[in-house]
Amino acid sequence: MYEERITTIIEGPAQDFDIVVRITREEDIAVARQMAKQLAQEIGFSLADVTRIATAVSELARNIYRYARQGRIMIRKRLEDRDSPGIEVIAADRGPGIPDIELVLTRGYTTWERSLGIGLSGVKRLMDSFAIHSEVGKGTVVITEKRRRTF
Amino acid sequence: MMSFEDRVVPIMQVNGYLLVPIQIDLDDRTVGLLQQQLLKEIERTRAKAVILDVRMVEVIDSYISYTLSETAAMARLMGCRTVLCGIQPPVALTLAQMGVVLQEVTVARNLEHALVLAGSFQERDRGV
């Protein structure tokens, strides 16, 4: 069931998303960040939220590049709720997986030498919802969402 | 001397300080090059302080933050302080929410304040 989910997300049709960025090179991190920013602006997010979303995507893309070498960032508008449209960001990879999710969500914890250890916990703080599925040896999927605030 | 392609920012010398307006998108490679360029310029000019103006920077994530702090720590070992100014409100908000602490970096309100701070370091280092 779980594996099916990762496969569906990684190999699923790209047309389900507004943006799909394959992360294979370091430059792709900035590309994903830039595209997320554009889409968030299109949806009408405030500048503060656009910055939060772009930063979160930057963190997610870098995690893919660092730990899994390659994967995908997939982003789509969520317009079902007219009063509060949103943006969904999915980061998926078939990397080594995370043995202890609670540990990696601990602020300051990192296995990377040059890192503050606040990437994933930061994403969780910046976005409205955050779910992570990971299995050692299989891969990791992070699903997050941000809703536009109604004024 | 660095090759021209490796220079990612203009660096100006003012009163023994290095003034560095960052007007490019800081991707991972660029932020690494920025670090190298700054350290080389600090060595070459024996600058007492470097002022980084990030007014034009729209996203500062955890890795950029880490690298800026690391650069400041390196500069400090070379006798040079680092002052950051011009952090945009949405960037400040994001950094605060993520809990980023920019170690070794002194933050100024604006360029004027940055120059005042840089001057105060100089006096302190001289023992005035």
Coordinates of C-alpha atoms in Angstrom, one line a residue:
Chain A
M1 CA 0.0 0.0 0.0
Y2 CA 2.7 2.4 1.1
E3 CA 5.0 1.4 -1.7
E4 CA 2.2 1.8 -4.2
R5 CA 1.7 5.3 -3.0
I6 CA 5.3 6.3 -3.5
T7 CA 5.3 4.7 -7.0
T8 CA 2.1 6.5 -7.9
I9 CA 3.6 9.7 -6.8
I10 CA 6.9 9.3 -8.4
E11 CA 5.8 7.7 -11.6
G12 CA 2.3 9.1 -11.8
P13 CA 1.2 11.4 -14.6
A14 CA 2.9 14.7 -14.4
Q15 CA -0.2 16.4 -15.7
D16 CA -1.8 16.1 -12.3
F17 CA 0.6 18.8 -11.2
D18 CA 1.2 22.4 -12.4
I19 CA 4.9 22.0 -11.9
V20 CA 7.2 19.0 -11.8
V21 CA 10.8 19.6 -11.2
R22 CA 13.2 16.7 -11.4
I23 CA 16.0 17.2 -8.9
T24 CA 19.2 15.8 -10.2
R25 CA 21.7 18.6 -10.0
E26 CA 22.4 21.3 -7.5
E27 CA 21.0 24.0 -9.8
D28 CA 17.6 22.3 -9.7
I29 CA 17.2 23.4 -6.1
A30 CA 17.0 27.1 -7.3
V31 CA 14.8 26.1 -10.2
A32 CA 12.3 24.4 -8.0
R33 CA 12.4 27.4 -5.6
Q34 CA 11.8 29.9 -8.4
M35 CA 9.0 28.0 -10.0
A36 CA 7.2 27.5 -6.6
K37 CA 7.5 31.2 -6.0
Q38 CA 5.9 32.0 -9.4
L39 CA 3.0 29.6 -8.8
A40 CA 2.4 30.9 -5.3
Q41 CA 2.3 34.5 -6.7
E42 CA -0.2 33.4 -9.3
I43 CA -2.4 31.9 -6.7
G44 CA -2.3 35.3 -4.9
F45 CA -0.4 34.5 -1.7
S46 CA 0.9 37.4 0.3
L47 CA 4.6 38.2 -0.2
A48 CA 5.3 36.7 3.3
D49 CA 3.7 33.4 2.3
V50 CA 5.3 33.4 -1.1
T51 CA 8.7 33.6 0.7
R52 CA 7.7 30.9 3.2
I53 CA 6.6 28.6 0.3
A54 CA 9.7 29.2 -1.8
T55 CA 11.9 28.6 1.3
A56 CA 10.2 25.4 2.1
V57 CA 10.6 24.1 -1.4
S58 CA 14.2 25.1 -1.3
E59 CA 14.7 23.0 1.8
L60 CA 12.8 20.0 0.4
A61 CA 14.7 20.1 -2.9
R62 CA 18.0 20.3 -1.1
N63 CA 17.2 17.3 1.0
I64 CA 16.4 15.3 -2.1
Y65 CA 19.7 16.3 -3.7
R66 CA 21.7 15.7 -0.6
Y67 CA 20.4 12.4 0.6
A68 CA 18.7 10.7 -2.4
R69 CA 20.7 12.3 -5.2
Q70 CA 17.6 12.5 -7.3
G71 CA 13.9 12.8 -7.0
R72 CA 11.0 15.1 -7.8
I73 CA 9.3 18.2 -6.5
M74 CA 5.7 18.4 -7.6
I75 CA 3.5 21.4 -7.0
R76 CA -0.1 22.1 -7.7
K77 CA -2.8 24.7 -7.1
R78 CA -5.6 23.6 -4.9
L79 CA -8.6 25.6 -6.0
E80 CA -11.5 23.4 -4.8
D81 CA -12.2 25.8 -2.0
R82 CA -12.9 29.1 -3.7
D83 CA -12.6 31.1 -0.5
S84 CA -9.2 29.7 0.4
P85 CA -7.2 28.4 -2.5
G86 CA -4.0 26.7 -1.6
I87 CA -0.8 25.2 -2.9
E88 CA 0.3 21.6 -2.4
V89 CA 4.0 20.7 -2.5
I90 CA 5.2 17.1 -2.7
A91 CA 8.8 16.0 -2.5
A92 CA 9.4 12.4 -3.5
D93 CA 12.5 10.3 -3.8
R94 CA 13.7 6.7 -3.9
G95 CA 16.6 7.5 -1.7
P96 CA 17.8 5.7 1.5
G97 CA 14.7 6.6 3.5
I98 CA 14.6 7.9 7.1
P99 CA 15.0 5.4 9.9
D100 CA 13.7 7.7 12.6
I101 CA 11.4 10.4 11.4
E102 CA 10.9 12.0 14.8
L103 CA 14.7 12.4 15.1
V104 CA 15.0 14.2 11.8
L105 CA 12.2 16.5 12.8
T106 CA 14.2 17.5 15.9
R107 CA 15.6 21.0 15.5
G108 CA 19.3 21.0 15.2
Y109 CA 19.6 17.3 14.3
T110 CA 21.5 16.6 11.1
T111 CA 23.6 13.9 9.5
W112 CA 25.1 16.5 7.1
E113 CA 28.3 18.2 8.0
R114 CA 27.5 21.7 6.8
S115 CA 23.9 22.2 7.9
L116 CA 21.9 23.9 10.6
G117 CA 19.7 20.8 11.0
I118 CA 16.5 22.8 10.7
G119 CA 15.5 22.0 7.2
L120 CA 12.6 19.6 7.7
S121 CA 11.4 21.0 11.0
G122 CA 11.5 24.4 9.3
V123 CA 9.3 23.2 6.4
K124 CA 6.8 21.9 9.0
R125 CA 6.8 25.4 10.6
L126 CA 6.5 27.3 7.4
M127 CA 3.6 25.3 5.9
D128 CA 0.1 24.7 7.1
S129 CA 0.1 20.9 6.9
F130 CA 3.0 18.5 6.8
A131 CA 3.0 14.7 6.3
I132 CA 6.0 12.5 5.8
H133 CA 6.2 8.9 4.7
S134 CA 9.5 7.2 4.6
E135 CA 10.8 3.7 4.5
V136 CA 14.4 2.7 4.8
G137 CA 15.8 1.5 1.5
K138 CA 12.6 2.5 -0.4
G139 CA 12.4 6.3 -0.3
T140 CA 10.7 9.3 1.2
V141 CA 7.6 11.3 0.4
V142 CA 6.8 14.6 2.0
I143 CA 3.4 16.2 1.4
T144 CA 2.8 19.7 2.5
E145 CA 0.2 22.3 1.9
K146 CA -0.4 26.0 2.4
R147 CA -3.7 27.7 2.2
R148 CA -4.2 31.3 1.3
R149 CA -5.5 33.4 4.1
T150 CA -8.8 34.9 3.6
F151 CA -9.1 38.6 4.4
Chain B
M1 CA 43.5 37.1 -8.3
M2 CA 40.2 35.4 -8.9
S3 CA 39.1 34.8 -12.4
F4 CA 36.3 37.1 -13.5
E5 CA 33.8 34.2 -13.8
D6 CA 34.3 33.3 -10.2
R7 CA 33.3 36.7 -8.9
V8 CA 29.6 36.7 -8.1
V9 CA 29.2 40.1 -6.4
P10 CA 30.7 43.5 -6.7
I11 CA 32.9 44.4 -3.7
M12 CA 33.6 48.0 -2.9
Q13 CA 36.2 49.3 -0.5
V14 CA 35.0 52.0 1.9
N15 CA 37.1 53.3 4.8
G16 CA 38.8 49.9 5.3
Y17 CA 35.5 48.0 5.1
L18 CA 34.2 45.9 2.3
L19 CA 30.8 46.8 1.1
V20 CA 29.0 43.9 -0.7
P21 CA 25.6 44.4 -2.3
I22 CA 24.2 41.0 -3.0
Q23 CA 21.9 41.3 -6.0
I24 CA 21.8 37.8 -7.3
D25 CA 19.7 34.8 -6.5
L26 CA 21.7 32.8 -4.0
D27 CA 21.7 29.2 -5.2
D28 CA 24.0 26.7 -3.5
R29 CA 26.8 27.2 -6.0
T30 CA 26.7 30.9 -5.9
V31 CA 26.7 31.1 -2.1
G32 CA 29.8 28.9 -2.2
L33 CA 31.5 31.2 -4.7
L34 CA 30.4 34.2 -2.6
Q35 CA 32.2 32.7 0.4
Q36 CA 35.4 32.2 -1.6
Q37 CA 35.3 35.6 -3.2
L38 CA 34.8 37.3 0.2
L39 CA 37.6 35.4 1.9
K40 CA 40.0 36.3 -0.9
E41 CA 39.1 39.9 -0.8
I42 CA 39.4 40.1 3.0
E43 CA 42.9 38.6 2.7
R44 CA 43.9 40.9 -0.1
T45 CA 42.5 44.1 1.4
R46 CA 43.0 43.3 5.1
A47 CA 39.5 44.7 5.6
K48 CA 38.4 45.2 9.2
A49 CA 34.8 44.5 8.5
V50 CA 32.6 43.3 5.7
I51 CA 29.1 44.6 5.2
L52 CA 26.7 42.4 3.3
D53 CA 23.7 44.2 2.0
V54 CA 20.9 41.6 1.3
R55 CA 18.1 44.0 0.4
M56 CA 17.7 42.4 -3.0
V57 CA 17.7 38.8 -1.7
E58 CA 14.3 37.3 -1.7
V59 CA 15.0 33.8 -0.2
I60 CA 17.4 32.9 2.5
D61 CA 17.0 29.3 3.4
S62 CA 18.8 27.2 6.0
Y63 CA 21.8 26.4 3.8
I64 CA 22.4 30.0 2.8
S65 CA 22.1 31.0 6.5
Y66 CA 24.6 28.3 7.4
T67 CA 27.0 29.4 4.7
L68 CA 26.7 33.1 5.7
S69 CA 27.4 32.2 9.4
E70 CA 30.3 30.0 8.3
T71 CA 31.8 32.7 6.2
A72 CA 31.5 35.2 9.1
A73 CA 33.3 32.7 11.4
M74 CA 36.1 32.3 8.8
A75 CA 36.3 36.1 8.4
R76 CA 36.4 36.5 12.2
L77 CA 39.5 34.2 12.3
M78 CA 41.1 36.6 9.8
G79 CA 40.3 39.5 12.1
C80 CA 37.4 40.7 10.1
R81 CA 33.8 41.2 11.4
T82 CA 30.7 40.6 9.3
V83 CA 27.7 42.9 9.4
L84 CA 24.5 42.0 7.5
C85 CA 22.0 44.7 6.6
G86 CA 18.8 45.0 4.6
I87 CA 17.0 41.7 5.5
Q88 CA 13.6 42.0 3.9
P89 CA 10.6 41.6 6.2
P90 CA 9.3 38.4 4.6
V91 CA 12.8 37.0 4.8
A92 CA 13.1 38.0 8.4
L93 CA 9.7 36.4 9.1
T94 CA 10.7 33.2 7.5
L95 CA 14.1 33.0 9.2
A96 CA 12.5 33.7 12.6
Q97 CA 9.8 31.1 12.0
M98 CA 12.3 28.5 11.1
G99 CA 14.4 29.4 14.1
V100 CA 17.5 30.4 12.2
V101 CA 20.3 32.0 14.3
L102 CA 22.9 33.7 12.3
Q103 CA 26.0 33.1 14.4
E104 CA 29.0 35.3 14.1
V105 CA 27.0 37.8 12.1
T106 CA 26.0 41.2 13.4
V107 CA 22.7 42.4 12.0
A108 CA 22.2 46.1 11.2
R109 CA 19.0 48.0 10.5
N110 CA 20.3 49.5 7.3
L111 CA 23.5 50.5 5.5
E112 CA 24.1 53.6 7.7
H113 CA 23.7 51.5 10.9
A114 CA 26.0 48.9 9.4
L115 CA 28.7 51.5 8.9
V116 CA 28.3 52.7 12.5
L117 CA 28.6 49.1 13.8
A118 CA 31.6 48.4 11.6
G119 CA 33.2 51.6 13.0
S120 CA 32.5 50.5 16.6
F121 CA 34.3 47.2 16.0
Q122 CA 37.3 49.0 14.7
E123 CA 37.4 51.1 17.9
R124 CA 37.0 48.1 20.1
D125 CA 39.7 46.2 18.3
R126 CA 42.0 49.2 18.6
G127 CA 41.2 49.2 22.3
V128 CA 39.8 52.8 22.3

